[in-house]
mmCIF file of C-alpha atoms in Angstrom:
data_model
loop_
_atom_site.group_PDB
_atom_site.id
_atom_site.type_symbol
_atom_site.label_atom_id
_atom_site.label_comp_id
_atom_site.label_asym_id
_atom_site.label_seq_id
_atom_site.Cartn_x
_atom_site.Cartn_y
_atom_site.Cartn_z
ATOM 1 C CA MET A 1 59.489 84.205 104.184
ATOM 2 C CA GLU A 2 62.926 83.619 102.657
ATOM 3 C CA GLY A 3 64.097 86.364 100.387
ATOM 4 C CA LYS A 4 62.114 88.748 98.228
ATOM 5 C CA LEU A 5 62.313 89.939 94.690
ATOM 6 C CA THR A 6 64.533 92.942 94.289
ATOM 7 C CA GLY A 7 63.311 95.761 92.144
ATOM 8 C CA GLU A 8 59.916 96.511 90.683
ATOM 9 C CA PRO A 9 58.351 94.304 88.033
ATOM 10 C CA GLU A 10 58.791 95.510 84.494
ATOM 11 C CA LYS A 11 55.866 95.856 82.156
ATOM 12 C CA CYS A 12 56.161 93.491 79.227
ATOM 13 C CA LYS A 13 57.342 95.033 76.004
ATOM 14 C CA TYR A 14 55.846 93.761 72.816
ATOM 15 C CA HIS A 15 57.186 93.606 69.292
ATOM 16 C CA GLU A 16 55.204 92.700 66.248
ATOM 17 C CA SER A 17 56.984 90.234 64.024
ATOM 18 C CA PRO A 18 55.720 88.640 60.819
ATOM 19 C CA SER A 19 54.909 84.966 60.844
ATOM 20 C CA PRO A 20 57.025 83.006 58.398
ATOM 21 C CA SER A 21 55.274 80.988 55.741
ATOM 22 C CA LEU A 22 55.865 77.258 55.617
ATOM 23 C CA PRO A 23 58.015 76.106 52.691
ATOM 24 C CA GLU A 24 57.054 73.297 50.386
ATOM 25 C CA ASN A 25 57.303 69.845 51.890
ATOM 26 C CA LYS A 26 60.186 68.810 49.736
ATOM 27 C CA GLU A 27 63.710 68.520 51.029
ATOM 28 C CA LYS A 28 65.354 69.958 47.943
ATOM 29 C CA GLU A 29 63.124 73.034 47.758
ATOM 30 C CA LEU A 30 63.324 73.622 51.489
ATOM 31 C CA ILE A 31 67.106 73.549 51.627
ATOM 32 C CA THR A 32 67.363 75.682 48.489
ATOM 33 C CA ASN A 33 65.046 78.321 49.947
ATOM 34 C CA HIS A 34 67.017 78.542 53.167
ATOM 35 C CA GLN A 35 70.334 78.705 51.337
ATOM 36 C CA SER A 36 69.066 81.597 49.229
ATOM 37 C CA ASN A 37 68.232 83.551 52.405
ATOM 38 C CA ARG A 38 71.655 83.014 53.903
ATOM 39 C CA ASP A 39 73.754 85.985 54.943
ATOM 40 C CA PRO A 40 76.299 86.482 52.136
ATOM 41 C CA ASN A 41 78.879 87.543 54.708
ATOM 42 C CA CYS A 42 78.860 84.186 56.468
ATOM 43 C CA GLY A 43 82.130 82.307 56.185
ATOM 44 C CA THR A 44 82.142 79.582 53.566
ATOM 45 C CA ASP A 45 83.499 76.967 55.941
ATOM 46 C CA VAL A 46 80.913 77.704 58.620
ATOM 47 C CA ALA A 47 78.099 77.708 56.076
ATOM 48 C CA ARG A 48 79.257 74.402 54.614
ATOM 49 C CA ALA A 49 79.456 72.891 58.076
ATOM 50 C CA ARG A 50 75.942 74.050 58.929
ATOM 51 C CA TRP A 51 74.470 72.465 55.842
ATOM 52 C CA THR A 52 76.413 69.272 56.416
ATOM 53 C CA LEU A 53 74.903 69.133 59.878
ATOM 54 C CA LEU A 54 71.453 69.894 58.472
ATOM 55 C CA ARG A 55 71.714 67.038 55.990
ATOM 56 C CA GLN A 56 72.636 64.673 58.805
ATOM 57 C CA VAL A 57 69.654 65.761 60.885
ATOM 58 C CA LEU A 58 67.326 65.338 57.935
ATOM 59 C CA ARG A 59 68.626 61.836 57.335
ATOM 60 C CA GLN A 60 68.563 60.926 61.046
ATOM 61 C CA LYS A 61 72.317 60.317 61.137
ATOM 62 C CA GLN A 62 74.655 60.786 64.059
ATOM 63 C CA LEU A 63 77.436 63.344 63.860
ATOM 64 C CA ASP A 64 80.595 62.015 62.301
ATOM 65 C CA SER A 65 83.174 62.208 65.086
ATOM 66 C CA ALA A 66 85.899 62.699 62.520
ATOM 67 C CA ASP A 67 84.232 65.707 60.929
ATOM 68 C CA SER A 68 85.824 68.667 62.687
ATOM 69 C CA GLU A 69 83.854 71.183 60.640
ATOM 70 C CA VAL A 70 80.544 69.812 61.847
ATOM 71 C CA LYS A 71 81.727 69.456 65.426
ATOM 72 C CA GLN A 72 82.861 73.069 65.439
ATOM 73 C CA VAL A 73 79.322 74.362 64.860
ATOM 74 C CA SER A 74 77.518 71.766 66.978
ATOM 75 C CA VAL A 75 79.321 72.491 70.241
ATOM 76 C CA ARG A 76 77.004 72.864 73.170
ATOM 77 C CA ARG A 77 77.669 76.074 75.019
ATOM 78 C CA PHE A 78 76.132 77.140 78.332
ATOM 79 C CA SER A 79 74.081 74.327 79.838
ATOM 80 C CA SER A 80 73.615 74.936 83.561
ATOM 81 C CA PHE A 81 73.771 77.461 86.389
ATOM 82 C CA ASN A 82 75.061 74.594 88.569
ATOM 83 C CA LEU A 83 72.329 75.119 91.139
ATOM 84 C CA PHE A 84 72.136 71.371 91.735
ATOM 85 C CA ASN A 85 74.832 68.826 92.452
ATOM 86 C CA LYS A 86 74.405 65.577 90.522
ATOM 87 C CA THR A 87 75.448 62.142 91.731
ATOM 88 C CA SER A 88 74.973 58.887 89.836
ATOM 89 C CA VAL A 89 72.984 56.319 91.811
ATOM 90 C CA MET A 90 73.452 52.575 91.805
ATOM 91 C CA HIS A 91 70.691 50.633 90.077
ATOM 92 C CA GLN A 92 68.182 48.879 92.285
ATOM 93 C CA GLU A 93 67.548 45.188 91.725
ATOM 94 C CA THR A 94 64.226 45.975 90.080
ATOM 95 C CA ASP A 95 65.731 48.546 87.704
ATOM 96 C CA ASP A 96 66.189 47.851 84.026
ATOM 97 C CA PRO A 97 69.608 49.299 83.064
ATOM 98 C CA SER A 98 68.355 49.917 79.539
ATOM 99 C CA GLU A 99 65.894 52.465 80.917
ATOM 100 C CA GLY A 100 68.626 54.921 81.809
ATOM 101 C CA GLN A 101 70.820 56.124 84.632
ATOM 102 C CA TRP A 102 69.383 57.296 87.938
ATOM 103 C CA VAL A 103 70.887 60.537 89.203
ATOM 104 C CA GLU A 104 70.392 62.245 92.551
ATOM 105 C CA TYR A 105 69.895 65.994 92.177
ATOM 106 C CA THR A 106 70.773 67.831 95.393
ATOM 107 C CA SER A 107 70.242 71.558 95.802
ATOM 108 C CA ALA A 108 73.553 73.377 96.185
ATOM 109 C CA SER A 109 71.890 76.058 98.316
ATOM 110 C CA PHE A 110 69.519 73.807 100.250
ATOM 111 C CA PRO A 111 71.327 70.451 100.478
ATOM 112 C CA GLU A 112 68.638 69.021 102.734
ATOM 113 C CA PHE A 113 66.479 68.696 99.618
ATOM 114 C CA SER A 114 67.271 66.196 96.876
ATOM 115 C CA ALA A 115 65.420 64.079 94.340
ATOM 116 C CA PHE A 116 66.104 61.023 92.227
ATOM 117 C CA LEU A 117 65.796 61.613 88.487
ATOM 118 C CA ARG A 118 66.138 59.320 85.528
ATOM 119 C CA ASP A 119 67.643 61.447 82.826
ATOM 120 C CA ASN A 120 67.212 59.029 79.974
ATOM 121 C CA LEU A 121 64.411 56.733 78.916
ATOM 122 C CA GLY A 122 65.512 56.437 75.319
ATOM 123 C CA PRO A 123 65.437 59.245 72.798
ATOM 124 C CA ILE A 124 62.448 61.561 72.468
ATOM 125 C CA ARG A 125 62.659 62.273 68.779
ATOM 126 C CA VAL A 126 61.605 65.484 67.116
ATOM 127 C CA ASN A 127 58.355 64.084 65.771
ATOM 128 C CA GLU A 128 57.378 63.093 69.305
ATOM 129 C CA VAL A 129 58.161 66.587 70.555
ATOM 130 C CA LEU A 130 56.081 68.172 67.813
ATOM 131 C CA ASN A 131 53.215 65.742 68.249
ATOM 132 C CA SER A 132 53.182 66.342 72.006
ATOM 133 C CA PHE A 133 52.264 70.009 71.403
ATOM 134 C CA ASP A 134 53.534 71.367 74.713
ATOM 135 C CA ASN A 135 56.554 69.219 75.374
ATOM 136 C CA THR A 136 59.582 71.466 75.734
ATOM 137 C CA GLY A 137 61.894 68.525 76.164
ATOM 138 C CA ASN A 138 63.187 69.783 79.487
ATOM 139 C CA VAL A 139 65.554 66.847 79.334
ATOM 140 C CA TYR A 140 67.218 66.435 75.938
ATOM 141 C CA GLU A 141 69.311 63.518 74.801
ATOM 142 C CA ARG A 142 72.575 63.694 72.969
ATOM 143 C CA GLY A 143 72.074 63.518 69.230
ATOM 144 C CA THR A 144 68.281 63.384 69.206
ATOM 145 C CA PHE A 145 67.309 67.024 68.726
ATOM 146 C CA ARG A 146 69.449 69.800 67.307
ATOM 147 C CA ARG A 147 68.399 73.405 66.938
ATOM 148 C CA LEU A 148 70.016 75.113 63.993
ATOM 149 C CA GLU A 149 70.361 78.796 63.370
ATOM 150 C CA ILE A 150 70.039 79.510 59.670
ATOM 151 C CA ALA A 151 70.397 83.306 59.784
ATOM 152 C CA PRO A 152 72.727 85.464 61.889
ATOM 153 C CA LYS A 153 71.476 87.817 64.586
ATOM 154 C CA ASP A 154 72.181 90.938 62.574
ATOM 155 C CA LYS A 155 69.449 89.811 60.143
ATOM 156 C CA PRO A 156 66.344 89.727 62.369
ATOM 157 C CA ASP A 157 64.072 89.469 59.345
ATOM 158 C CA LEU A 158 65.467 86.038 58.533
ATOM 159 C CA TRP A 159 63.918 83.302 60.618
ATOM 160 C CA ARG A 160 65.859 80.575 62.328
ATOM 161 C CA SER A 161 64.351 77.228 61.580
ATOM 162 C CA THR A 162 64.891 73.751 62.802
ATOM 163 C CA ILE A 163 64.211 71.382 59.936
ATOM 164 C CA VAL A 164 63.558 67.754 60.586
ATOM 165 C CA PHE A 165 62.563 64.756 58.567
ATOM 166 C CA LEU A 166 59.263 63.587 60.049
ATOM 167 C CA ARG A 167 57.275 60.639 58.734
ATOM 168 C CA SER A 168 58.388 61.168 55.157
ATOM 169 C CA TRP A 169 57.643 64.887 55.041
ATOM 170 C CA LEU A 170 59.366 68.036 56.262
ATOM 171 C CA ILE A 171 58.123 70.384 58.924
ATOM 172 C CA SER A 172 59.684 73.784 59.460
ATOM 173 C CA PHE A 173 59.020 75.697 62.643
ATOM 174 C CA ASP A 174 60.472 78.772 64.285
ATOM 175 C CA PHE A 175 63.147 79.103 66.925
ATOM 176 C CA PRO A 176 63.867 82.850 66.716
ATOM 177 C CA MET A 177 67.413 83.840 67.630
ATOM 178 C CA MET A 178 68.375 80.592 69.279
ATOM 179 C CA SER A 179 72.150 80.948 69.044
ATOM 180 C CA SER A 180 74.988 82.949 67.596
ATOM 181 C CA LYS A 181 77.057 80.878 65.172
ATOM 182 C CA GLU A 182 76.254 77.331 65.950
ATOM 183 C CA ALA A 183 73.755 74.562 66.300
ATOM 184 C CA LEU A 184 72.852 73.658 69.858
ATOM 185 C CA GLU A 185 72.637 70.116 71.068
ATOM 186 C CA PHE A 186 70.890 69.852 74.424
ATOM 187 C CA GLU A 187 70.988 67.199 77.070
ATOM 188 C CA GLY A 188 70.218 67.333 80.765
ATOM 189 C CA VAL A 189 67.780 69.613 82.595
ATOM 190 C CA TRP A 190 67.286 72.917 80.804
ATOM 191 C CA PRO A 191 68.565 76.067 82.567
ATOM 192 C CA SER A 192 65.052 77.528 82.945
ATOM 193 C CA GLU A 193 63.787 74.353 84.623
ATOM 194 C CA GLU A 194 66.859 74.313 86.854
ATOM 195 C CA VAL A 195 66.327 77.944 87.888
ATOM 196 C CA MET A 196 62.617 77.402 88.491
ATOM 197 C CA ALA A 197 63.382 74.416 90.719
ATOM 198 C CA HIS A 198 65.898 76.475 92.703
ATOM 199 C CA TYR A 199 63.401 79.325 93.034
ATOM 200 C CA CYS A 200 60.700 76.960 94.267
ATOM 201 C CA LEU A 201 63.030 75.635 96.952
ATOM 202 C CA LYS A 202 63.921 79.132 98.104
ATOM 203 C CA LYS A 203 60.274 80.260 98.111
ATOM 204 C CA ARG A 204 58.908 76.951 99.384
ATOM 205 C CA HIS A 205 56.836 78.596 102.120
ATOM 206 C CA MET A 206 54.672 80.404 99.581
ATOM 207 C CA PHE A 207 53.296 77.203 98.068
ATOM 208 C CA ARG A 208 50.004 75.835 99.300
ATOM 209 C CA GLY A 209 47.031 73.848 98.117
ATOM 210 C CA ALA A 210 47.303 72.343 94.639
ATOM 211 C CA VAL A 211 50.233 72.920 92.280
ATOM 212 C CA CYS A 212 50.601 71.938 88.612
ATOM 213 C CA GLU A 213 53.678 71.984 86.404
ATOM 214 C CA LEU A 214 52.939 72.172 82.683
ATOM 215 C CA GLY A 215 55.393 71.038 80.010
ATOM 216 C CA GLY A 216 57.779 69.576 82.593
ATOM 217 C CA GLY A 217 59.486 67.220 80.162
ATOM 218 C CA MET A 218 61.185 64.006 81.268
ATOM 219 C CA THR A 219 61.670 64.974 84.920
ATOM 220 C CA CYS A 220 59.447 67.905 85.981
ATOM 221 C CA LEU A 221 62.269 68.841 88.356
ATOM 222 C CA ALA A 222 60.649 72.008 89.720
ATOM 223 C CA GLY A 223 57.314 70.369 90.459
ATOM 224 C CA LEU A 224 59.119 67.445 91.999
ATOM 225 C CA MET A 225 61.034 69.780 94.315
ATOM 226 C CA ILE A 226 57.802 71.431 95.445
ATOM 227 C CA ALA A 227 56.385 68.014 96.286
ATOM 228 C CA ILE A 228 59.488 67.344 98.376
ATOM 229 C CA CYS A 229 60.012 70.663 100.153
ATOM 230 C CA ALA A 230 56.650 72.440 100.424
ATOM 231 C CA ASP A 231 53.588 71.936 102.598
ATOM 232 C CA VAL A 232 51.158 71.406 99.737
ATOM 233 C CA LYS A 233 48.148 69.162 99.364
ATOM 234 C CA GLU A 234 48.858 67.909 95.863
ATOM 235 C CA VAL A 235 51.277 68.292 92.969
ATOM 236 C CA LEU A 236 50.476 67.338 89.381
ATOM 237 C CA LEU A 237 53.450 66.818 87.068
ATOM 238 C CA SER A 238 52.422 67.058 83.427
ATOM 239 C CA ASP A 239 53.690 67.129 79.883
ATOM 240 C CA GLY A 240 52.161 66.677 76.456
ATOM 241 C CA ASN A 241 54.353 63.701 75.619
ATOM 242 C CA GLU A 242 53.399 60.203 76.774
ATOM 243 C CA LYS A 243 56.994 59.016 76.732
ATOM 244 C CA ALA A 244 58.018 61.867 79.020
ATOM 245 C CA ILE A 245 55.182 61.072 81.416
ATOM 246 C CA GLN A 246 56.157 57.407 81.380
ATOM 247 C CA ASN A 247 59.536 58.491 82.714
ATOM 248 C CA VAL A 248 57.972 60.906 85.218
ATOM 249 C CA ARG A 249 55.837 58.091 86.627
ATOM 250 C CA GLY A 250 58.997 56.121 87.308
ATOM 251 C CA VAL A 251 60.599 59.179 88.895
ATOM 252 C CA ILE A 252 57.602 59.677 91.184
ATOM 253 C CA GLU A 253 57.631 56.043 92.261
ATOM 254 C CA ARG A 254 61.373 56.057 92.989
ATOM 255 C CA ASN A 255 61.057 59.170 95.156
ATOM 256 C CA ARG A 256 57.922 57.877 96.837
ATOM 257 C CA GLN A 257 59.854 54.772 97.867
ATOM 258 C CA ALA A 258 62.504 57.080 99.312
ATOM 259 C CA GLY A 259 59.814 58.652 101.501
ATOM 260 C CA VAL A 260 60.437 62.252 100.442
ATOM 261 C CA PHE A 261 56.861 63.288 99.645
ATOM 262 C CA GLY A 262 55.360 63.141 103.109
ATOM 263 C CA SER A 263 51.571 63.464 102.914
ATOM 264 C CA THR A 264 51.572 65.290 99.563
ATOM 265 C CA ASP A 265 49.596 63.595 96.792
ATOM 266 C CA VAL A 266 51.946 63.497 93.787
ATOM 267 C CA SER A 267 50.645 62.380 90.396
ATOM 268 C CA SER A 268 51.395 62.733 86.691
ATOM 269 C CA ARG A 269 49.393 62.831 83.498
ATOM 270 C CA VAL A 270 49.546 63.877 79.876
ATOM 271 C CA VAL A 271 48.185 67.404 79.470
ATOM 272 C CA ARG A 272 48.054 68.919 76.009
ATOM 273 C CA TRP A 273 47.330 72.597 76.173
ATOM 274 C CA ASP A 274 45.093 72.668 73.124
ATOM 275 C CA CYS A 275 43.185 69.502 74.066
ATOM 276 C CA GLU A 276 39.787 70.522 75.422
ATOM 277 C CA THR A 277 39.342 67.244 77.274
ATOM 278 C CA ASP A 278 42.697 67.572 79.039
ATOM 279 C CA VAL A 279 42.101 71.172 80.108
ATOM 280 C CA THR A 280 38.455 70.776 81.102
ATOM 281 C CA ALA A 281 39.290 67.906 83.446
ATOM 282 C CA LEU A 282 41.551 70.217 85.472
ATOM 283 C CA GLU A 283 39.739 73.529 85.108
ATOM 284 C CA GLY A 284 39.816 75.866 88.106
ATOM 285 C CA HIS A 285 41.673 73.381 90.276
ATOM 286 C CA PHE A 286 45.122 74.826 90.988
ATOM 287 C CA ASP A 287 46.448 77.499 93.303
ATOM 288 C CA ILE A 288 49.708 77.663 91.369
ATOM 289 C CA VAL A 289 50.474 76.673 87.775
ATOM 290 C CA MET A 290 54.041 76.892 86.538
ATOM 291 C CA CYS A 291 56.148 76.124 83.491
ATOM 292 C CA ALA A 292 59.709 76.645 82.263
ATOM 293 C CA ASP A 293 60.854 77.629 78.764
ATOM 294 C CA CYS A 294 57.588 76.678 77.079
ATOM 295 C CA LEU A 295 56.987 79.835 75.023
ATOM 296 C CA PHE A 296 58.951 79.348 71.802
ATOM 297 C CA LEU A 297 56.427 77.431 69.670
ATOM 298 C CA ASP A 298 54.293 80.074 67.972
ATOM 299 C CA GLN A 299 51.366 77.825 67.175
ATOM 300 C CA TYR A 300 50.817 76.750 70.796
ATOM 301 C CA ARG A 301 51.578 79.942 72.706
ATOM 302 C CA GLY A 302 47.929 80.964 72.746
ATOM 303 C CA SER A 303 46.899 77.490 73.879
ATOM 304 C CA LEU A 304 49.341 77.710 76.777
ATOM 305 C CA VAL A 305 47.889 81.045 77.903
ATOM 306 C CA ASP A 306 44.369 79.620 77.724
ATOM 307 C CA ALA A 307 45.335 76.471 79.620
ATOM 308 C CA ILE A 308 47.020 78.462 82.392
ATOM 309 C CA ARG A 309 44.052 80.810 82.724
ATOM 310 C CA ARG A 310 41.561 77.974 82.919
ATOM 311 C CA LEU A 311 43.550 75.745 85.266
ATOM 312 C CA LEU A 312 44.021 78.506 87.845
ATOM 313 C CA ARG A 313 41.603 79.149 90.657
ATOM 314 C CA PRO A 314 40.223 82.716 90.773
ATOM 315 C CA ASP A 315 42.921 83.748 93.277
ATOM 316 C CA GLY A 316 45.623 81.557 91.760
ATOM 317 C CA THR A 317 48.992 82.545 90.324
ATOM 318 C CA ALA A 318 51.064 81.258 87.425
ATOM 319 C CA LEU A 319 54.861 81.303 87.497
ATOM 320 C CA VAL A 320 56.531 81.221 84.089
ATOM 321 C CA PHE A 321 60.307 81.084 83.728
ATOM 322 C CA ALA A 322 61.591 81.680 80.211
ATOM 323 C CA PRO A 323 64.340 83.548 78.352
ATOM 324 C CA THR A 324 63.306 86.333 76.011
ATOM 325 C CA ARG A 325 64.134 84.328 72.829
ATOM 326 C CA GLY A 326 63.639 87.273 70.529
ATOM 327 C CA ASP A 327 60.006 88.373 70.678
ATOM 328 C CA THR A 328 58.567 85.107 71.988
ATOM 329 C CA LEU A 329 58.324 86.109 75.640
ATOM 330 C CA GLY A 330 56.840 89.496 74.794
ATOM 331 C CA GLU A 331 54.263 87.884 72.533
ATOM 332 C CA PHE A 332 53.290 85.493 75.315
ATOM 333 C CA CYS A 333 52.794 88.410 77.712
ATOM 334 C CA GLN A 334 50.705 90.222 75.130
ATOM 335 C CA LEU A 335 48.462 87.199 74.648
ATOM 336 C CA ALA A 336 48.077 86.790 78.406
ATOM 337 C CA GLU A 337 47.070 90.416 78.906
ATOM 338 C CA GLY A 338 44.609 90.026 76.066
ATOM 339 C CA THR A 339 42.742 87.407 78.097
ATOM 340 C CA GLY A 340 42.469 89.725 81.098
ATOM 341 C CA LEU A 341 45.349 88.294 83.104
ATOM 342 C CA GLN A 342 47.574 90.622 85.107
ATOM 343 C CA VAL A 343 51.154 90.223 83.871
ATOM 344 C CA CYS A 344 54.288 91.135 85.818
ATOM 345 C CA ARG A 345 57.819 90.571 84.595
ATOM 346 C CA TYR A 346 60.903 90.303 86.799
ATOM 347 C CA GLU A 347 64.486 90.277 85.640
ATOM 348 C CA LYS A 348 66.178 90.230 89.048
ATOM 349 C CA TYR A 349 64.196 87.806 91.189
ATOM 350 C CA ASP A 350 66.964 85.893 92.971
ATOM 351 C CA GLU A 351 70.300 87.316 94.111
ATOM 352 C CA GLN A 352 72.237 84.090 93.575
ATOM 353 C CA VAL A 353 70.911 83.484 90.068
ATOM 354 C CA TRP A 354 71.430 87.137 89.190
ATOM 355 C CA ASP A 355 75.065 87.046 90.339
ATOM 356 C CA LEU A 356 75.684 83.905 88.288
ATOM 357 C CA HIS A 357 74.066 85.609 85.315
ATOM 358 C CA LEU A 358 76.381 88.619 85.617
ATOM 359 C CA LYS A 359 79.446 86.399 85.903
ATOM 360 C CA MET A 360 78.424 84.400 82.838
ATOM 361 C CA GLN A 361 78.015 87.584 80.802
ATOM 362 C CA ILE A 362 81.712 88.346 81.248
ATOM 363 C CA GLY A 363 82.520 85.443 78.933
ATOM 364 C CA GLY A 364 80.614 87.026 76.058
ATOM 365 C CA LYS A 365 77.786 85.752 73.884
ATOM 366 C CA GLU A 366 79.870 82.997 72.343
ATOM 367 C CA ALA A 367 79.587 81.165 75.665
ATOM 368 C CA TYR A 368 76.479 82.668 77.259
ATOM 369 C CA ASP A 369 73.679 84.624 75.631
ATOM 370 C CA ASP A 370 71.049 85.981 78.007
ATOM 371 C CA ASN A 371 68.553 86.057 75.133
ATOM 372 C CA ILE A 372 68.426 82.263 75.160
ATOM 373 C CA HIS A 373 69.941 81.290 78.502
ATOM 374 C CA TYR A 374 68.750 83.663 81.240
ATOM 375 C CA PRO A 375 65.135 83.036 82.260
ATOM 376 C CA LEU A 376 62.956 85.943 83.311
ATOM 377 C CA LEU A 377 60.156 85.367 85.797
ATOM 378 C CA ILE A 378 56.641 86.115 84.589
ATOM 379 C CA THR A 379 53.711 86.041 87.015
ATOM 380 C CA LEU A 380 50.128 85.799 85.814
ATOM 381 C CA THR A 381 47.118 86.515 88.027
ATOM 382 C CA ARG A 382 43.477 87.340 87.495
ATOM 383 C CA GLY A 383 43.659 90.425 89.703
ATOM 384 C CA ALA A 384 46.411 92.456 91.330
ATOM 385 C CA SER A 385 50.034 91.369 91.409
ATOM 386 C CA PRO A 386 50.640 88.314 93.595
ATOM 387 C CA THR A 387 51.649 90.012 96.853
ATOM 388 C CA HIS A 388 49.771 87.340 98.789
ATOM 389 C CA LEU A 389 52.436 84.879 97.668
ATOM 390 C CA HIS A 390 55.216 87.036 99.133
ATOM 391 C CA LEU A 391 56.803 87.477 95.737
ATOM 392 C CA LEU A 392 57.326 91.189 96.332
#
């Protein structure tokens, strides 16, 4: 077995937090309500820039490259632990260039393992993310989804909301404590997915039987790496968004042609956590279920817990990688324990990732905020902690 977790698992800590009420579905009222809750100490220029950016998101406009105020608050900060080296790949004759660029992801620690990913199959817009229920958008495209912080961190009672114009009405949903003083614009594989993929490579000998990744987004990188490196019977790559799964199917086929799967049966399908038909079809089938950064949507957190519990075999284990994001991780753990699952939480689960985390903290929260960037490892089992998987 390669490497073990260092330190004992921490018991999840829970915090009760009130659920925000949805504002009226009118743009004017919604913006007015949020402006009235703004911190009066916020700088005028920053506040103006935030609302300029918000208006552009609501109207589905791209950022004005000449608008320095907007660009100042839309800068993407930390985006990767650099656990994978990325190399652009020439298109094959059968490839449609409009379907995006193929990139080879090679593990920096285990360079014998690599996978072909297609980072871009056209924009997954916010309405598609919301309608997919469990899609975390583990690959985000430039300019298609921005997360805006409305209230500062020293006002925890004020909720951060991403507001989008969706089919002629407004939907407001919660992203507690997403960033410090800016809107985040994501593209590429999310840090939690990247870390989970690295962890799976390092712990590849613990995987067996059937494995399922939930909410894997456009690439399902971690599940893909298991299919490549581990001696498993089958791997199911899933997401709640059909467009994401369309891309994943292409990714599977490209890697199958490269001959990297061996005898492992690799498949993909749409799995919505709150869809009874989707969950029932897979009930009790998997030895390991895993997901990365899928805990932040309040209305589907309980559905995720239920789906994980039902998809696992009696002796199965779930691996969940996610940052704390305010109370969202704690609330997930609380829901899981409420269903009878054994919950263990690990902060220091990989020496390399931990060292990178400590180095990133030196730069301060303006560049790296562990609340939103550093994923903890949560294990869920029906019985005792998962010692049989050599996690401890």
